[in-house]
Short mmCIF file of C-alpha atoms and ligand atoms in Angstrom, two decimals:
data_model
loop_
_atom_site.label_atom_id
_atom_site.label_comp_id
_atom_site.label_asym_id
_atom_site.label_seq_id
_atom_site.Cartn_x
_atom_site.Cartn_y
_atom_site.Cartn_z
CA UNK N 1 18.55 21.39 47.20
CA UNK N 2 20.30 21.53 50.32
CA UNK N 3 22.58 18.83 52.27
CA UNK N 4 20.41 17.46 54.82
CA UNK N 5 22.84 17.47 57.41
CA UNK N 6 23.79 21.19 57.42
CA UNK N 7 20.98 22.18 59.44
CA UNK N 8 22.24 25.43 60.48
CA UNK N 9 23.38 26.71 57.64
CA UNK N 10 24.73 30.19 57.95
CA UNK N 11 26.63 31.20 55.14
CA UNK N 12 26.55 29.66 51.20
CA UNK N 13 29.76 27.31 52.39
CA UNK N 14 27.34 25.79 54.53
CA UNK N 15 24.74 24.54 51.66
CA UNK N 16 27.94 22.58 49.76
CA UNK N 17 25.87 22.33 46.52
CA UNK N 18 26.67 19.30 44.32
CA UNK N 19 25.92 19.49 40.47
CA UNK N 20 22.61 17.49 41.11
CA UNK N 21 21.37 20.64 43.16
CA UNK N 22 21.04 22.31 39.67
CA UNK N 23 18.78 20.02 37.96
CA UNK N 24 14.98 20.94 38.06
CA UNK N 25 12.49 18.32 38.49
CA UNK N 26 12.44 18.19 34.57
CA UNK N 27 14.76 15.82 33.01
CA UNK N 28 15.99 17.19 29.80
CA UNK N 29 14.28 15.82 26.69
CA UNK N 30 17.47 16.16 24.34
CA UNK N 31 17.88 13.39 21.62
CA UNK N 32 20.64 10.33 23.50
CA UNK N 33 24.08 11.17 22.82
CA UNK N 34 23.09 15.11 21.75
CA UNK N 35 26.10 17.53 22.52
CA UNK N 36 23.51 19.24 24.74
CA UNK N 37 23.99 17.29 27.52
CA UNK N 38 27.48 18.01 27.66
CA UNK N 39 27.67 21.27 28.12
CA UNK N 40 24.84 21.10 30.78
CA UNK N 41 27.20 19.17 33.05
CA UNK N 42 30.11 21.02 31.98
CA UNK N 43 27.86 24.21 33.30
CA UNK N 44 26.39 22.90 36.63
CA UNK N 45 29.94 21.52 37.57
CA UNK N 46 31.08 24.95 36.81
CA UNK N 47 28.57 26.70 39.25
CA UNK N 48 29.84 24.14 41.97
CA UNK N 49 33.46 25.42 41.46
CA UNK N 50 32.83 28.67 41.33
CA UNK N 51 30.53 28.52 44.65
CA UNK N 52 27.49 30.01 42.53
CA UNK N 53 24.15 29.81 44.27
CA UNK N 54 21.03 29.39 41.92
CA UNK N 55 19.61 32.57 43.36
CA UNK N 56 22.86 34.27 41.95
CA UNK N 57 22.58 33.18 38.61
CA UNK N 58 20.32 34.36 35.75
CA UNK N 59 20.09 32.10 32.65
CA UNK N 60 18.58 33.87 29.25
CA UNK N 61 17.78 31.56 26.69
CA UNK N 62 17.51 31.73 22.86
CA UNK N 63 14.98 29.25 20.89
CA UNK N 64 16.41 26.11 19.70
CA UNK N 65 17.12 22.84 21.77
CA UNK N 66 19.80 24.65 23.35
CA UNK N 67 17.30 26.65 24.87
CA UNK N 68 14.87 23.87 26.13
CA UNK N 69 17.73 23.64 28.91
CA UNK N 70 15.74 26.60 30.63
CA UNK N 71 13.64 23.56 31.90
CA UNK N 72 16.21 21.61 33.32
CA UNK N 73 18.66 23.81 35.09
CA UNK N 74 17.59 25.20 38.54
CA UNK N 75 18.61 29.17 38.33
CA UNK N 76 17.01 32.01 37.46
CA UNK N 77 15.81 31.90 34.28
CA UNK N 78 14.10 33.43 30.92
CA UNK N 79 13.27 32.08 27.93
CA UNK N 80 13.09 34.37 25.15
CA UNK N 81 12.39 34.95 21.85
CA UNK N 82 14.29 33.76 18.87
CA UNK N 83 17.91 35.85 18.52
CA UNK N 84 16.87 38.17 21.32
CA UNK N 85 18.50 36.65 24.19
CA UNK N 86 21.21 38.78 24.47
CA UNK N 87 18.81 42.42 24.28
CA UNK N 88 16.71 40.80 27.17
CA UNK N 89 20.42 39.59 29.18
CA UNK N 90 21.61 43.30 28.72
CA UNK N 91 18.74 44.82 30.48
CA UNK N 92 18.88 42.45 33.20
CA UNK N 93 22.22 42.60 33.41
CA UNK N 94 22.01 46.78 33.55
CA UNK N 95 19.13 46.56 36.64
CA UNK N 96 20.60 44.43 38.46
CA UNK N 97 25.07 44.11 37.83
CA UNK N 98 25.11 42.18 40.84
CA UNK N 99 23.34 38.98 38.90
CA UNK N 100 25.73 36.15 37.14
CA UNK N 101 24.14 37.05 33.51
CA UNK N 102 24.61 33.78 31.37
CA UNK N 103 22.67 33.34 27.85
CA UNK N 104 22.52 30.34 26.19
CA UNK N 105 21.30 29.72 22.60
CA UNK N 106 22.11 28.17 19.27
CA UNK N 107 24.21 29.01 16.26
CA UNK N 108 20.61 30.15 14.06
CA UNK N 109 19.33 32.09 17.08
CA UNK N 110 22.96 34.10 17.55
CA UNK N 111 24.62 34.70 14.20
CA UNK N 112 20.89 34.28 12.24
CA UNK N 113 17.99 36.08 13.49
CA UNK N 114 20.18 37.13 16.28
CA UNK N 115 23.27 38.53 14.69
CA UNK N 116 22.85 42.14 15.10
CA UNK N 117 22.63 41.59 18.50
CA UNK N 118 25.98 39.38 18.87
CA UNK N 119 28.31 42.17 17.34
CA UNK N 120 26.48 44.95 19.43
CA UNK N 121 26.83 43.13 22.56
CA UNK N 122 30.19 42.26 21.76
CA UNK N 123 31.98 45.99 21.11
CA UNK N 124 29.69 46.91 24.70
CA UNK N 125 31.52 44.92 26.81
CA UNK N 126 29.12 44.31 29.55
CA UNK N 127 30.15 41.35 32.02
CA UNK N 128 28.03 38.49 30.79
CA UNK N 129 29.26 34.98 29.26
CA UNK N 130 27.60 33.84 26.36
CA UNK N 131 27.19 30.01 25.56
CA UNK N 132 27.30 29.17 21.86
CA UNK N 133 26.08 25.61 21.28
CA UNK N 134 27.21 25.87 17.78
CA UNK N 135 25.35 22.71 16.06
CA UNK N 136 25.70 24.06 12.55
CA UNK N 137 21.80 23.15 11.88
CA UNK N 138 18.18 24.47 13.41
CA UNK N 139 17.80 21.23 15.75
CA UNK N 140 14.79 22.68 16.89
CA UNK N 141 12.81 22.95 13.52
CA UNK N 142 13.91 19.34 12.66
CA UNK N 143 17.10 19.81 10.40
CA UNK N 144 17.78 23.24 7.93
CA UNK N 145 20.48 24.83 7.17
CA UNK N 146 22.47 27.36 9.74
CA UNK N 147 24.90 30.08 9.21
CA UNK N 148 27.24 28.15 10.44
CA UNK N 149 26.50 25.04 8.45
CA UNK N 150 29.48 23.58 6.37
CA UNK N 151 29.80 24.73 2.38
CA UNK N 152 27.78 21.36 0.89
CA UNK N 153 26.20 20.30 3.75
CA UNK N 154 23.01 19.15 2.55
CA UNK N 155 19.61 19.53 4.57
CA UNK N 156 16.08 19.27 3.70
CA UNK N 157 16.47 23.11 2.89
CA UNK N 158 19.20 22.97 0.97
CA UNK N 159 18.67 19.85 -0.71
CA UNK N 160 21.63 20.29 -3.47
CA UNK N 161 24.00 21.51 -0.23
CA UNK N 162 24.83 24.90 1.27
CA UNK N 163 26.45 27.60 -1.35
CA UNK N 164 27.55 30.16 1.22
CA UNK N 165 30.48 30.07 3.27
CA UNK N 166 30.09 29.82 6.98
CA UNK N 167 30.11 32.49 9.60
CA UNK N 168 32.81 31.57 11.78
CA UNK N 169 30.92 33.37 15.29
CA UNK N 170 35.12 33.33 17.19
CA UNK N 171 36.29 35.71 14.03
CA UNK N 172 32.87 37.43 14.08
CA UNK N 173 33.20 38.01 17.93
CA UNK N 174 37.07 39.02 17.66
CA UNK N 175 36.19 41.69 15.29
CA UNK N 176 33.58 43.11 17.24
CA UNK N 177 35.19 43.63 19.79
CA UNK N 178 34.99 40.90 22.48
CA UNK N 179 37.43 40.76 25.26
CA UNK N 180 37.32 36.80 26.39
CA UNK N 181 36.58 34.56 23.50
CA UNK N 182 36.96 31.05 23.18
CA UNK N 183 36.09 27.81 21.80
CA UNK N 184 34.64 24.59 23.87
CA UNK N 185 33.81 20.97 22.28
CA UNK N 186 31.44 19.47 24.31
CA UNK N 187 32.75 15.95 23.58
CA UNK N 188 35.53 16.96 26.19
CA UNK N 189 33.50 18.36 29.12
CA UNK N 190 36.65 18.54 31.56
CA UNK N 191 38.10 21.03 29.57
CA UNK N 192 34.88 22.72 28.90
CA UNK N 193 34.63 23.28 32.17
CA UNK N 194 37.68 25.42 32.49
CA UNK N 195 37.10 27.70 29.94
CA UNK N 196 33.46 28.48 31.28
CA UNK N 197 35.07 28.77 34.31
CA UNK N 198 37.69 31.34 33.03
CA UNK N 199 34.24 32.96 31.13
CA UNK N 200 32.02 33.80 33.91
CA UNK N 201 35.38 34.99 36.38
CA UNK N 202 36.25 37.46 33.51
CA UNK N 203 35.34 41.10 33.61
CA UNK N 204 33.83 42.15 30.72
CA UNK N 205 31.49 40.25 27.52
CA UNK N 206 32.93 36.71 27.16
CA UNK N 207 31.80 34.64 24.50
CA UNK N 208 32.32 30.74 23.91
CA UNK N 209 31.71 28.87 21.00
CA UNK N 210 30.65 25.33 21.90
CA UNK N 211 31.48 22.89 19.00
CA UNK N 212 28.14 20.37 20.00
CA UNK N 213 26.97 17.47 17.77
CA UNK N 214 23.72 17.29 16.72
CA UNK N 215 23.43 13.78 16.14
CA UNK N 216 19.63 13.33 14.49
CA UNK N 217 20.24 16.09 11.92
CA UNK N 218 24.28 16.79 11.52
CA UNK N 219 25.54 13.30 10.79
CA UNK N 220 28.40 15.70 8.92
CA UNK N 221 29.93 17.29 12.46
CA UNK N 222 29.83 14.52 14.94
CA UNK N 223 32.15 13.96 17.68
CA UNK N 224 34.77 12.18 15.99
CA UNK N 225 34.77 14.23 13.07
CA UNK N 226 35.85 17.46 15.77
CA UNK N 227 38.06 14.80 17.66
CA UNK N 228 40.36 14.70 14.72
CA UNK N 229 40.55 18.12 13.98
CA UNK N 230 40.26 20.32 17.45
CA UNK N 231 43.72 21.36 19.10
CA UNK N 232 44.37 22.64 22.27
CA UNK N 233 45.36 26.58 22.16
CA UNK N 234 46.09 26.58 25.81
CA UNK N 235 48.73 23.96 25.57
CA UNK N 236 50.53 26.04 23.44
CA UNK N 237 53.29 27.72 25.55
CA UNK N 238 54.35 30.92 22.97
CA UNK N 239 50.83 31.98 21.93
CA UNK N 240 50.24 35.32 22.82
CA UNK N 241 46.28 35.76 23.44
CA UNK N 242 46.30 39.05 24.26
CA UNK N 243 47.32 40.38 20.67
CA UNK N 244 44.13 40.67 18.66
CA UNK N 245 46.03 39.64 15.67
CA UNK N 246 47.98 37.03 16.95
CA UNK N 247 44.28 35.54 17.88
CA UNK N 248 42.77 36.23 14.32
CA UNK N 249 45.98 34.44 12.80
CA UNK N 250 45.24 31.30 15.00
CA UNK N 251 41.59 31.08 14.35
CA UNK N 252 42.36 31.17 10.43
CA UNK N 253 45.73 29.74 10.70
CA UNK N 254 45.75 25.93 9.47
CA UNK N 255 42.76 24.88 7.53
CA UNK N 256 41.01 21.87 7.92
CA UNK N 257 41.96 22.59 11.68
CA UNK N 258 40.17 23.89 14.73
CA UNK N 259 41.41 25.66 17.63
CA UNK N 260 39.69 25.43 20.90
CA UNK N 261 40.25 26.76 24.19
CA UNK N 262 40.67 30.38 25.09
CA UNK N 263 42.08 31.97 21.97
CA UNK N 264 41.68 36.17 23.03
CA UNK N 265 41.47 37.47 26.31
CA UNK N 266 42.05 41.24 27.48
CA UNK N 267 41.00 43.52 29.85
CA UNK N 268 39.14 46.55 29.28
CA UNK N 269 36.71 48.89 30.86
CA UNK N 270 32.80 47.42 31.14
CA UNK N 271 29.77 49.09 30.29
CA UNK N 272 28.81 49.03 33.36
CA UNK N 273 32.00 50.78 34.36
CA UNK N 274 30.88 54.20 32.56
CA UNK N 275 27.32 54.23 34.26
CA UNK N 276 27.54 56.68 37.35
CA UNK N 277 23.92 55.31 38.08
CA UNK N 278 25.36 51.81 38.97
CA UNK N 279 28.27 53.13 41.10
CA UNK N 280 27.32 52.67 43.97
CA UNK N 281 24.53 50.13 44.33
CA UNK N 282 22.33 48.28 41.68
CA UNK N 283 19.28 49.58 40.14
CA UNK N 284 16.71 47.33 41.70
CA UNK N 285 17.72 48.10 44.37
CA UNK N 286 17.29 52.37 43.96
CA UNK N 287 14.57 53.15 46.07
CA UNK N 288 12.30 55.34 43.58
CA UNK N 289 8.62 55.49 45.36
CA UNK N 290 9.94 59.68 46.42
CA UNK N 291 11.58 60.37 42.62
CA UNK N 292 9.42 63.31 41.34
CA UNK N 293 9.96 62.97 37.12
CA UNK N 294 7.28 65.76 36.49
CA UNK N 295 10.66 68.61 37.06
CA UNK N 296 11.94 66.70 34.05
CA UNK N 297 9.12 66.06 31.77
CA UNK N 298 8.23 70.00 32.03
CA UNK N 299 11.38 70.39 29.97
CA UNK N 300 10.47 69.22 27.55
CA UNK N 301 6.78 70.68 27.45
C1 TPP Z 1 10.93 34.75 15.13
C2 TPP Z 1 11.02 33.25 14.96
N1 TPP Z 1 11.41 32.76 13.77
C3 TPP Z 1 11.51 31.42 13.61
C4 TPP Z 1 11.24 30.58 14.64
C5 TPP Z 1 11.34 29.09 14.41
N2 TPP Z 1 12.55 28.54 14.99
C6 TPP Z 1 12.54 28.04 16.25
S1 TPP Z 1 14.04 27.43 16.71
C7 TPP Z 1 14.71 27.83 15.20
C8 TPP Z 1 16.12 27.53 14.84
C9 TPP Z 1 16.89 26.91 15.93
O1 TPP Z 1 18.22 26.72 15.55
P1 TPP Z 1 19.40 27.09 16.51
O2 TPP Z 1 19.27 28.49 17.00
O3 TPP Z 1 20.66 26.76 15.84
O4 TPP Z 1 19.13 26.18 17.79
P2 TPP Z 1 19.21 24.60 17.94
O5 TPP Z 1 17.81 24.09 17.91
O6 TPP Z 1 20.04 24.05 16.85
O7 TPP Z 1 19.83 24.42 19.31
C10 TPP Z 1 13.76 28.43 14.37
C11 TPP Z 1 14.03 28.89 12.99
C12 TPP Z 1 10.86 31.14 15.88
N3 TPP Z 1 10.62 30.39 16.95
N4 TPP Z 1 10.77 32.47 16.00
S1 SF4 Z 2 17.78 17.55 17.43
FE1 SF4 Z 2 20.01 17.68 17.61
S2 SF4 Z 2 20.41 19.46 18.91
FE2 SF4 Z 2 18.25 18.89 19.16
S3 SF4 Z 2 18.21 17.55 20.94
FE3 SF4 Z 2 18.38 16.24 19.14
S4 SF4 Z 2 20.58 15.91 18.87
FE4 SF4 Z 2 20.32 17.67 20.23
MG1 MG Z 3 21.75 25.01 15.95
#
């Protein structure tokens, strides 16, 4: 993982990890040209920036090709099951704050199965970032139809196209209570960068949606298709993110339009801030082998 030439290495400076030290011995087994694999350099770039050991970083994964990256990036990681990432990040996140919690997972596995969990871990506010790669179809499973899927799109399970509107997981996330929510395109992986960047530094539940094109089973949502109609929030020089109404204007402001970059950001108190139990050092690291529970139990005997 290491430079070979720092062979005294005494402190983290001293390993000077290069995005390459975060791939696994696994290449990654995405389709050529998926969205996927930019947002997996966007991410391992990121960790370089930021000075992010492996060791320091736990990855939760949904189900979905999204979450086949559990093979190919080099950090702590669990796969879970489908829509539960975020339930398994939160109690990993609670034992041990310490951790850089990141979950990563597709639009069916957050605002499908998984959607309960999105707005509950969203109006909790624990410091985690979670990755979106927002594909607006089940890769995975070879091709249905998403929440997020367009109004008409048509896919072997909706043959005669989609007669719902879209969940839109930025509005969902505003209204629930996020405090650092954004959008990413993973066509423009510079820029992706800075807002996951921005994520992971913030205190408190940030949330990205990744705009990622499938290309075997959404030839609707492609990269040129978002590279006509994405624009640049953080360009603009009077936009007040802080004002939660200012940012649900902007996400439903022009249609036929899409904002990315960071389009709400606050602070607020964490979770993690109201646990007394946390205060002063992590769980795992309580020492418990003396704790007598039986005092307790009897109460309730
Ligand atoms: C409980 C459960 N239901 C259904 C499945 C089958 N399944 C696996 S992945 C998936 C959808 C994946 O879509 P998405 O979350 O958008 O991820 P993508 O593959 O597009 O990255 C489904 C329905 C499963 N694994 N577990
Ligand atoms: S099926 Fe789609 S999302 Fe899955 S790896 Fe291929 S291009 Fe990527
Ligand atoms: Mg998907």
């Amino acid at each position: 993982m290491a430079s070979k030439k720092n062979k005294n290495r005494s402190s983290k400076e001293d390993y000077n990890l290069k995005p390459g030290d975060f791939n696994t011995e696994r290449r990654p087994t995405w389709c050529l040209g998926c969205g996927n694999y930019g947002i997996w350099n966007s991410l391992k770039k990121t960790f370089v920036e930021l000075g992010l050991m492996p060791h320091e970083i736990l990855i939760v994964y949904g189900i979905g090709c999204s979450g086949n990256g559990a093979n190919f990036i080099k950090t702590y990681a669990f796969h879970a099951l489908h829509g539960r990432a975020l339930p398994v990040a939160t109690g990993a996140k609670l034992a041990n704050h310490k951790l850089n919690v990141i979950i990563m997972g597709g639009d069916g596995d957050g605002v499908g199965i998984g959607g309960n969990h999105f707005i509950h871990t969203c109006r909790r506010n624990i410091n985690m970032t979670y990755l979106m790669h927002n594909n607006k179809v089940y890769g995975l499973t070879t091709g249905q139809t998403s929440p997020t899927s367009d109004r008409g799109f048509k896919t072997k399970s909706t043959p005669g196209g989609v007669l719902e509107k879209p969940v839109d997981p930025v509005l969902l996330a505003l209204v629930s209570g996020a405090t650092y929510v954004a959008r990413g395109f993973a066509g423009t992986t510079g820029h992706l960068m800075e807002i996951i960047k921005k994520a992971i530094k913030h205190e408190g539940f940030s949330f990205i949606d990744i705009l990622q094109p499938c290309v075997t089973f959404n030839k609707q949502n492609t990269y040129d298709f978002y590279r006509e109609k994405i624009y640049n929030v953080d360009e603009l020089k009077d936009y007040n993110r802080s004002n939660l109404s200012e940012a649900i204007n902007m996400e439903l402001k022009e249609e036929g339009k899409i904002p990315v970059g960071i389009i709400y950001q606050v602070k607020e108190p964490t979770y993690e801030d109201g646990l007394k139990q946390i205060e002063r050092k992590p769980l795992v690291d309580h020492i418990i082998t003396d704790v007598d529970i039986n005092k307790l139990l009897n109460n309730y005997y």
